[in-house]
């Protein structure tokens, strides 16, 4: 898709150059300045996207390392909260969100933890 857009931009530039050939030099210079600015904006956008992707990847790696450090293979909410340790505001928001989620958990998950095994029920009094 990026190649199609580049080809479209080149075709547009060629058409515009041909149309501007009869105009004064001022129009051609303005067009070139606009093209240079558009290219600069595209480069900045690409850098921003790369920066965001790199940060997201690092976040995932950090969460994975926190889970491994705790001896788990599964990432939990606490691991995600720990990844925000450099940003106290974000850490607070994540903690609040986690507490809200815990308050909305169905009661069935609590019952599973409280059930005793059948072996515990077969206690013999002597």
GROMACS .gro file of N, CA, C and O in nm, residues 40-124:
model
  340
   40UNK      N    1   0.863   1.568   0.509
   40UNK     CA    2   0.906   1.583   0.648
   40UNK      C    3   0.799   1.531   0.744
   40UNK      O    4   0.830   1.459   0.840
   41UNK      N    5   0.674   1.563   0.716
   41UNK     CA    6   0.564   1.513   0.801
   41UNK      C    7   0.553   1.362   0.794
   41UNK      O    8   0.527   1.296   0.896
   42UNK      N    9   0.570   1.303   0.674
   42UNK     CA   10   0.567   1.157   0.662
   42UNK      C   11   0.680   1.094   0.744
   42UNK      O   12   0.659   0.993   0.812
   43UNK      N   13   0.799   1.154   0.737
   43UNK     CA   14   0.912   1.102   0.814
   43UNK      C   15   0.885   1.110   0.964
   43UNK      O   16   0.915   1.016   1.039
   44UNK      N   17   0.828   1.220   1.008
   44UNK     CA   18   0.797   1.235   1.151
   44UNK      C   19   0.692   1.134   1.195
   44UNK      O   20   0.700   1.079   1.305
   45UNK      N   21   0.593   1.110   1.110
   45UNK     CA   22   0.491   1.011   1.142
   45UNK      C   23   0.553   0.872   1.154
   45UNK      O   24   0.524   0.798   1.247
   46UNK      N   25   0.639   0.838   1.060
   46UNK     CA   26   0.706   0.707   1.065
   46UNK      C   27   0.786   0.692   1.193
   46UNK      O   28   0.783   0.587   1.258
   47UNK      N   29   0.860   0.796   1.230
   47UNK     CA   30   0.939   0.791   1.353
   47UNK      C   31   0.849   0.777   1.476
   47UNK      O   32   0.883   0.704   1.570
   48UNK      N   33   0.737   0.846   1.476
   48UNK     CA   34   0.644   0.836   1.589
   48UNK      C   35   0.587   0.694   1.601
   48UNK      O   36   0.578   0.639   1.711
   49UNK      N   37   0.552   0.635   1.488
   49UNK     CA   38   0.498   0.498   1.488
   49UNK      C   39   0.604   0.400   1.538
   49UNK      O   40   0.575   0.311   1.619
   50UNK      N   41   0.727   0.416   1.491
   50UNK     CA   42   0.835   0.329   1.535
   50UNK      C   43   0.858   0.345   1.685
   50UNK      O   44   0.877   0.246   1.757
   51UNK      N   45   0.853   0.467   1.734
   51UNK     CA   46   0.873   0.494   1.876
   51UNK      C   47   0.763   0.428   1.960
   51UNK      O   48   0.791   0.367   2.063
   52UNK      N   49   0.639   0.437   1.915
   52UNK     CA   50   0.527   0.376   1.987
   52UNK      C   51   0.541   0.224   1.987
   52UNK      O   52   0.523   0.159   2.091
   53UNK      N   53   0.575   0.167   1.872
   53UNK     CA   54   0.590   0.021   1.864
   53UNK      C   55   0.703  -0.028   1.953
   53UNK      O   56   0.690  -0.131   2.021
   54UNK      N   57   0.812   0.045   1.957
   54UNK     CA   58   0.925   0.009   2.043
   54UNK      C   59   0.886   0.015   2.190
   54UNK      O   60   0.920  -0.075   2.268
   55UNK      N   61   0.814   0.118   2.228
   55UNK     CA   62   0.769   0.132   2.367
   55UNK      C   63   0.674   0.019   2.406
   55UNK      O   64   0.683  -0.036   2.516
   56UNK      N   65   0.584  -0.017   2.315
   56UNK     CA   66   0.489  -0.126   2.342
   56UNK      C   67   0.563  -0.258   2.358
   56UNK      O   68   0.532  -0.338   2.447
   57UNK      N   69   0.660  -0.281   2.272
   57UNK     CA   70   0.739  -0.404   2.281
   57UNK      C   71   0.815  -0.410   2.413
   57UNK      O   72   0.821  -0.515   2.478
   58UNK      N   73   0.873  -0.298   2.454
   58UNK     CA   74   0.946  -0.294   2.581
   58UNK      C   75   0.852  -0.318   2.699
   58UNK      O   76   0.888  -0.388   2.794
   59UNK      N   77   0.732  -0.263   2.692
   59UNK     CA   78   0.633  -0.285   2.797
   59UNK      C   79   0.600  -0.433   2.810
   59UNK      O   80   0.594  -0.487   2.921
   60UNK      N   81   0.580  -0.500   2.697
   60UNK     CA   82   0.549  -0.643   2.699
   60UNK      C   83   0.666  -0.723   2.757
   60UNK      O   84   0.645  -0.816   2.836
   61UNK      N   85   0.788  -0.688   2.719
   61UNK     CA   86   0.905  -0.758   2.772
   61UNK      C   87   0.918  -0.738   2.923
   61UNK      O   88   0.948  -0.832   2.996
   62UNK      N   89   0.895  -0.615   2.969
   62UNK     CA   90   0.902  -0.587   3.113
   62UNK      C   91   0.799  -0.668   3.191
   62UNK      O   92   0.829  -0.726   3.295
   63UNK      N   93   0.676  -0.672   3.140
   63UNK     CA   94   0.570  -0.747   3.208
   63UNK      C   95   0.606  -0.896   3.213
   63UNK      O   96   0.585  -0.962   3.316
   64UNK      N   97   0.661  -0.946   3.104
   64UNK     CA   98   0.703  -1.086   3.101
   64UNK      C   99   0.814  -1.114   3.203
   64UNK      O  100   0.811  -1.214   3.274
   65UNK      N  101   0.909  -1.022   3.213
   65UNK     CA  102   1.018  -1.039   3.309
   65UNK      C  103   0.968  -1.034   3.454
   65UNK      O  104   1.016  -1.111   3.539
   66UNK      N  105   0.873  -0.947   3.483
   66UNK     CA  106   0.817  -0.942   3.618
   66UNK      C  107   0.746  -1.073   3.652
   66UNK      O  108   0.758  -1.123   3.764
   67UNK      N  109   0.674  -1.129   3.556
   67UNK     CA  110   0.605  -1.257   3.580
   67UNK      C  111   0.708  -1.369   3.602
   67UNK      O  112   0.692  -1.450   3.693
   68UNK      N  113   0.812  -1.372   3.520
   68UNK     CA  114   0.916  -1.474   3.537
   68UNK      C  115   0.985  -1.460   3.672
   68UNK      O  116   1.015  -1.559   3.738
   69UNK      N  117   1.010  -1.337   3.712
   69UNK     CA  118   1.075  -1.313   3.842
   69UNK      C  119   0.989  -1.367   3.957
   69UNK      O  120   1.042  -1.416   4.057
   70UNK      N  121   0.858  -1.360   3.940
   70UNK     CA  122   0.766  -1.412   4.042
   70UNK      C  123   0.747  -1.563   4.030
   70UNK      O  124   0.672  -1.622   4.107
   71UNK      N  125   0.813  -1.625   3.932
   71UNK     CA  126   0.802  -1.770   3.915
   71UNK      C  127   0.678  -1.813   3.841
   71UNK      O  128   0.633  -1.926   3.855
   72UNK      N  129   0.622  -1.724   3.762
   72UNK     CA  130   0.500  -1.756   3.687
   72UNK      C  131   0.527  -1.750   3.537
   72UNK      O  132   0.616  -1.679   3.492
   73UNK      N  133   0.447  -1.824   3.462
   73UNK     CA  134   0.453  -1.818   3.316
   73UNK      C  135   0.344  -1.728   3.260
   73UNK      O  136   0.346  -1.693   3.143
   74UNK      N  137   0.251  -1.689   3.345
   74UNK     CA  138   0.138  -1.606   3.304
   74UNK      C  139   0.155  -1.465   3.359
   74UNK      O  140   0.189  -1.447   3.476
   75UNK      N  141   0.131  -1.367   3.275
   75UNK     CA  142   0.139  -1.227   3.317
   75UNK      C  143   0.008  -1.190   3.387
   75UNK      O  144  -0.100  -1.216   3.335
   76UNK      N  145   0.019  -1.133   3.506
   76UNK     CA  146  -0.099  -1.091   3.581
   76UNK      C  147  -0.106  -0.939   3.584
   76UNK      O  148  -0.012  -0.870   3.545
   77UNK      N  149  -0.216  -0.888   3.633
   77UNK     CA  150  -0.238  -0.744   3.638
   77UNK      C  151  -0.130  -0.675   3.722
   77UNK      O  152  -0.085  -0.566   3.688
   78UNK      N  153  -0.086  -0.739   3.828
   78UNK     CA  154   0.019  -0.681   3.911
   78UNK      C  155   0.148  -0.659   3.832
   78UNK      O  156   0.220  -0.562   3.854
   79UNK      N  157   0.178  -0.749   3.738
   79UNK     CA  158   0.296  -0.734   3.654
   79UNK      C  159   0.284  -0.611   3.564
   79UNK      O  160   0.380  -0.536   3.545
   80UNK      N  161   0.165  -0.591   3.512
   80UNK     CA  162   0.141  -0.475   3.426
   80UNK      C  163   0.154  -0.347   3.508
   80UNK      O  164   0.213  -0.248   3.463
   81UNK      N  165   0.101  -0.349   3.630
   81UNK     CA  166   0.110  -0.232   3.717
   81UNK      C  167   0.257  -0.201   3.749
   81UNK      O  168   0.298  -0.086   3.749
   82UNK      N  169   0.335  -0.305   3.772
   82UNK     CA  170   0.477  -0.286   3.802
   82UNK      C  171   0.553  -0.224   3.685
   82UNK      O  172   0.651  -0.152   3.706
   83UNK      N  173   0.509  -0.250   3.563
   83UNK     CA  174   0.578  -0.192   3.447
   83UNK      C  175   0.564  -0.040   3.444
   83UNK      O  176   0.643   0.027   3.379
   84UNK      N  177   0.466   0.012   3.514
   84UNK     CA  178   0.442   0.157   3.515
   84UNK      C  179   0.509   0.224   3.635
   84UNK      O  180   0.476   0.337   3.669
   85UNK      N  181   0.606   0.158   3.695
   85UNK     CA  182   0.667   0.211   3.818
   85UNK      C  183   0.736   0.346   3.799
   85UNK      O  184   0.754   0.419   3.894
   86UNK      N  185   0.772   0.382   3.678
   86UNK     CA  186   0.836   0.512   3.653
   86UNK      C  187   0.736   0.626   3.638
   86UNK      O  188   0.773   0.741   3.637
   87UNK      N  189   0.609   0.590   3.623
   87UNK     CA  190   0.505   0.691   3.602
   87UNK      C  191   0.399   0.671   3.712
   87UNK      O  192   0.309   0.589   3.697
   88UNK      N  193   0.411   0.748   3.819
   88UNK     CA  194   0.322   0.730   3.934
   88UNK      C  195   0.175   0.753   3.899
   88UNK      O  196   0.087   0.683   3.950
   89UNK      N  197   0.148   0.849   3.812
   89UNK     CA  198   0.010   0.877   3.773
   89UNK      C  199  -0.050   0.756   3.702
   89UNK      O  200  -0.161   0.712   3.734
   90UNK      N  201   0.023   0.701   3.605
   90UNK     CA  202  -0.024   0.584   3.533
   90UNK      C  203  -0.039   0.465   3.627
   90UNK      O  204  -0.137   0.390   3.618
   91UNK      N  205   0.055   0.449   3.718
   91UNK     CA  206   0.048   0.339   3.814
   91UNK      C  207  -0.079   0.350   3.899
   91UNK      O  208  -0.147   0.250   3.922
   92UNK      N  209  -0.113   0.471   3.941
   92UNK     CA  210  -0.234   0.491   4.019
   92UNK      C  211  -0.360   0.458   3.939
   92UNK      O  212  -0.452   0.395   3.991
   93UNK      N  213  -0.361   0.499   3.814
   93UNK     CA  214  -0.476   0.470   3.728
   93UNK      C  215  -0.491   0.319   3.709
   93UNK      O  216  -0.601   0.264   3.717
   94UNK      N  217  -0.379   0.250   3.686
   94UNK     CA  218  -0.384   0.104   3.667
   94UNK      C  219  -0.429   0.033   3.794
   94UNK      O  220  -0.506  -0.063   3.787
   95UNK      N  221  -0.383   0.079   3.909
   95UNK     CA  222  -0.426   0.018   4.036
   95UNK      C  223  -0.576   0.036   4.057
   95UNK      O  224  -0.646  -0.057   4.097
   96UNK      N  225  -0.626   0.157   4.029
   96UNK     CA  226  -0.770   0.183   4.043
   96UNK      C  227  -0.849   0.094   3.948
   96UNK      O  228  -0.950   0.034   3.988
   97UNK      N  229  -0.802   0.084   3.825
   97UNK     CA  230  -0.870   0.000   3.726
   97UNK      C  231  -0.871  -0.146   3.772
   97UNK      O  232  -0.972  -0.215   3.763
   98UNK      N  233  -0.759  -0.192   3.825
   98UNK     CA  234  -0.749  -0.330   3.873
   98UNK      C  235  -0.847  -0.356   3.987
   98UNK      O  236  -0.914  -0.459   3.991
   99UNK      N  237  -0.855  -0.261   4.079
   99UNK     CA  238  -0.947  -0.277   4.192
   99UNK      C  239  -1.092  -0.278   4.145
   99UNK      O  240  -1.174  -0.352   4.198
  100UNK      N  241  -1.123  -0.195   4.046
  100UNK     CA  242  -1.259  -0.195   3.991
  100UNK      C  243  -1.292  -0.328   3.927
  100UNK      O  244  -1.402  -0.379   3.940
  101UNK      N  245  -1.195  -0.384   3.854
  101UNK     CA  246  -1.216  -0.515   3.792
  101UNK      C  247  -1.236  -0.623   3.896
  101UNK      O  248  -1.321  -0.711   3.880
  102UNK      N  249  -1.159  -0.618   4.003
  102UNK     CA  250  -1.172  -0.718   4.109
  102UNK      C  251  -1.308  -0.709   4.176
  102UNK      O  252  -1.365  -0.810   4.216
  103UNK      N  253  -1.363  -0.588   4.185
  103UNK     CA  254  -1.495  -0.571   4.244
  103UNK      C  255  -1.607  -0.624   4.157
  103UNK      O  256  -1.713  -0.658   4.206
  104UNK      N  257  -1.581  -0.637   4.027
  104UNK     CA  258  -1.683  -0.684   3.932
  104UNK      C  259  -1.671  -0.833   3.904
  104UNK      O  260  -1.749  -0.887   3.827
  105UNK      N  261  -1.573  -0.904   3.964
  105UNK     CA  262  -1.558  -1.047   3.939
  105UNK      C  263  -1.679  -1.122   3.990
  105UNK      O  264  -1.734  -1.090   4.096
  106UNK      N  265  -1.720  -1.224   3.917
  106UNK     CA  266  -1.835  -1.304   3.963
  106UNK      C  267  -1.801  -1.381   4.090
  106UNK      O  268  -1.686  -1.414   4.116
  107UNK      N  269  -1.901  -1.409   4.168
  107UNK     CA  270  -1.883  -1.477   4.296
  107UNK      C  271  -1.836  -1.621   4.276
  107UNK      O  272  -1.780  -1.681   4.366
  108UNK      N  273  -1.856  -1.680   4.159
  108UNK     CA  274  -1.818  -1.818   4.135
  108UNK      C  275  -1.668  -1.839   4.151
  108UNK      O  276  -1.623  -1.944   4.194
  109UNK      N  277  -1.589  -1.738   4.118
  109UNK     CA  278  -1.444  -1.753   4.131
  109UNK      C  279  -1.405  -1.763   4.278
  109UNK      O  280  -1.310  -1.830   4.313
  110UNK      N  281  -1.478  -1.695   4.365
  110UNK     CA  282  -1.450  -1.702   4.508
  110UNK      C  283  -1.488  -1.840   4.563
  110UNK      O  284  -1.421  -1.894   4.648
  111UNK      N  285  -1.597  -1.898   4.513
  111UNK     CA  286  -1.640  -2.028   4.560
  111UNK      C  287  -1.538  -2.135   4.526
  111UNK      O  288  -1.515  -2.227   4.602
  112UNK      N  289  -1.476  -2.123   4.411
  112UNK     CA  290  -1.377  -2.223   4.371
  112UNK      C  291  -1.262  -2.226   4.469
  112UNK      O  292  -1.209  -2.332   4.500
  113UNK      N  293  -1.222  -2.112   4.519
  113UNK     CA  294  -1.110  -2.106   4.613
  113UNK      C  295  -1.148  -2.161   4.750
  113UNK      O  296  -1.066  -2.216   4.819
  114UNK      N  297  -1.274  -2.145   4.789
  114UNK     CA  298  -1.317  -2.183   4.923
  114UNK      C  299  -1.357  -2.329   4.935
  114UNK      O  300  -1.367  -2.381   5.044
  115UNK      N  301  -1.381  -2.397   4.824
  115UNK     CA  302  -1.423  -2.536   4.829
  115UNK      C  303  -1.310  -2.620   4.887
  115UNK      O  304  -1.194  -2.601   4.855
  116UNK      N  305  -1.348  -2.714   4.968
  116UNK     CA  306  -1.249  -2.805   5.023
  116UNK      C  307  -1.252  -2.935   4.942
  116UNK      O  308  -1.351  -2.968   4.879
  117UNK      N  309  -1.143  -3.005   4.947
  117UNK     CA  310  -1.137  -3.131   4.871
  117UNK      C  311  -1.212  -3.240   4.945
  117UNK      O  312  -1.241  -3.230   5.065
  118UNK      N  313  -1.240  -3.349   4.877
  118UNK     CA  314  -1.313  -3.461   4.937
  118UNK      C  315  -1.230  -3.527   5.047
  118UNK      O  316  -1.283  -3.582   5.141
  119UNK      N  317  -1.100  -3.523   5.034
  119UNK     CA  318  -1.014  -3.583   5.136
  119UNK      C  319  -1.031  -3.511   5.269
  119UNK      O  320  -1.028  -3.573   5.375
  120UNK      N  321  -1.046  -3.378   5.265
  120UNK     CA  322  -1.064  -3.302   5.388
  120UNK      C  323  -1.197  -3.334   5.456
  120UNK      O  324  -1.208  -3.325   5.577
  121UNK      N  325  -1.297  -3.372   5.378
  121UNK     CA  326  -1.430  -3.401   5.433
  121UNK      C  327  -1.433  -3.537   5.503
  121UNK      O  328  -1.521  -3.563   5.582
  122UNK      N  329  -1.339  -3.626   5.469
  122UNK     CA  330  -1.340  -3.761   5.526
  122UNK      C  331  -1.250  -3.771   5.650
  122UNK      O  332  -1.175  -3.864   5.665
  123UNK      N  333  -1.261  -3.678   5.738
  123UNK     CA  334  -1.181  -3.680   5.859
  123UNK      C  335  -1.246  -3.775   5.958
  123UNK      O  336  -1.366  -3.771   5.980
  124UNK      N  337  -1.165  -3.860   6.016
  124UNK     CA  338  -1.217  -3.959   6.110
  124UNK      C  339  -1.182  -3.916   6.251
  124UNK      O  340  -1.065  -3.894   6.283
   0.00000   0.00000   0.00000
